[in-house]
Structures are given as C-alpha cells and as structure tokens.
Coordinates of C-alpha atoms in Angstrom, one line a residue:
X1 CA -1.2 -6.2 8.5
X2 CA 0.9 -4.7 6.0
X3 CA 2.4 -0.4 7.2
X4 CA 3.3 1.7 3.7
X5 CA 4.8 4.5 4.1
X6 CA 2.9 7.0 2.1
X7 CA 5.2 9.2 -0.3
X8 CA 3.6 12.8 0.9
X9 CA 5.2 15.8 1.7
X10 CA 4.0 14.8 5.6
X11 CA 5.7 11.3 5.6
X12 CA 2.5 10.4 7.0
X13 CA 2.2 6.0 7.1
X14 CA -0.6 4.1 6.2
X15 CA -2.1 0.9 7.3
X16 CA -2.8 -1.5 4.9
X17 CA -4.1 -4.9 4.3
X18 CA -2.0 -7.4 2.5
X19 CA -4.4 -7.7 -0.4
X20 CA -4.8 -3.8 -0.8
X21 CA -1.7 -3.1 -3.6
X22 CA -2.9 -4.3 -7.0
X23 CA -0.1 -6.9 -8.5
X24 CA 1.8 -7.3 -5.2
X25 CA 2.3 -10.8 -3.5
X26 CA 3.3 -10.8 -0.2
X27 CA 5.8 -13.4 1.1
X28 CA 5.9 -14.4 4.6
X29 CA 9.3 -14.0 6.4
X30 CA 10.5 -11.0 4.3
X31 CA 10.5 -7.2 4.4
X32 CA 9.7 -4.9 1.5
X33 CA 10.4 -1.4 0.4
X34 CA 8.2 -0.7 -2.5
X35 CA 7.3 2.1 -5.0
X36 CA 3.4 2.7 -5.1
X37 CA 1.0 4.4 -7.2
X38 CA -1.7 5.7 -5.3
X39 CA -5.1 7.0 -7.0
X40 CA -7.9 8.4 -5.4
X41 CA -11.3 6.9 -6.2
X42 CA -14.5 8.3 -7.4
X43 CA -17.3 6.7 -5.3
X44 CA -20.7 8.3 -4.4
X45 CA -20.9 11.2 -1.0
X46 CA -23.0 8.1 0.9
X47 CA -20.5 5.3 0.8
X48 CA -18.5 6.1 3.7
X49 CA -16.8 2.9 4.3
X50 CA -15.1 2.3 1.2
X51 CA -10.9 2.9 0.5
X52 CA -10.8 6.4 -0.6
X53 CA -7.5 5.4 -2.3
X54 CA -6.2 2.4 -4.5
X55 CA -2.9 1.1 -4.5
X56 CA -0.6 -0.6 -7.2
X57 CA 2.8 -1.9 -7.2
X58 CA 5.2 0.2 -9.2
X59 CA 8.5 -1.6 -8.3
X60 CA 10.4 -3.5 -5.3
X61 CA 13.2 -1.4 -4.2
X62 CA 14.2 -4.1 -1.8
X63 CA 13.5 -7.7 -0.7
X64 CA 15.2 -8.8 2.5
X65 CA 14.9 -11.9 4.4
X66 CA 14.1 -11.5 8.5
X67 CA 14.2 -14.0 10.9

C-alpha cells in the first residue's frame, strides 16, 4: 500500500495502490515524495466502484533509501 498526500487546501491523505500513479515505478526499500497530477474522471452515475480520480507522476522531489 502506497499513502499520497493529496495537495488540497485540507491536507487530506489518500490511500493508494502501487499501480494507481500513471508512469511511476515503485522500488522496494525506498521512500518517495512526489508531485502528482490528479484528474477527476467522467464515468456514468451507476458505477459506483470505480476511482473517481486518476493519478500521474509529475516529478520525484525525493528518493531516499530506508532500512
């Protein structure tokens, strides 16, 4: 499980799965700080399941190794 910090005015956080932020590759045994774009998605009133929100990897502020 990945937790982004969503870049609102509430500082709200978001869970996300690793696979969730378009052009991002996740590397085990590291922690990130990166700049998203997130755009909300046009889907139909009766699909209630589905993201509401898309995600895609602006840049890598930071890459640091944890043990």
């Amino acid at each position: 499980r990945l937790v982004v910090a969503a870049s609102d005015v509430y500082k709200r956080q978001v869970l996300l799965s690793l696979n969730a932020i378009k052009e991002f590759t996740y590397q085990e045994g590291y922690e990130y700080k990166l700049s998203l774009l997130k755009t909300k998605i046009e889907k139909p009133e009766y699909i209630v399941d589905a993201p509401s929100f898309e995600y895609k990897l602006l840049n890598t502020i930071s890459k640091m190794k944890v043990e």
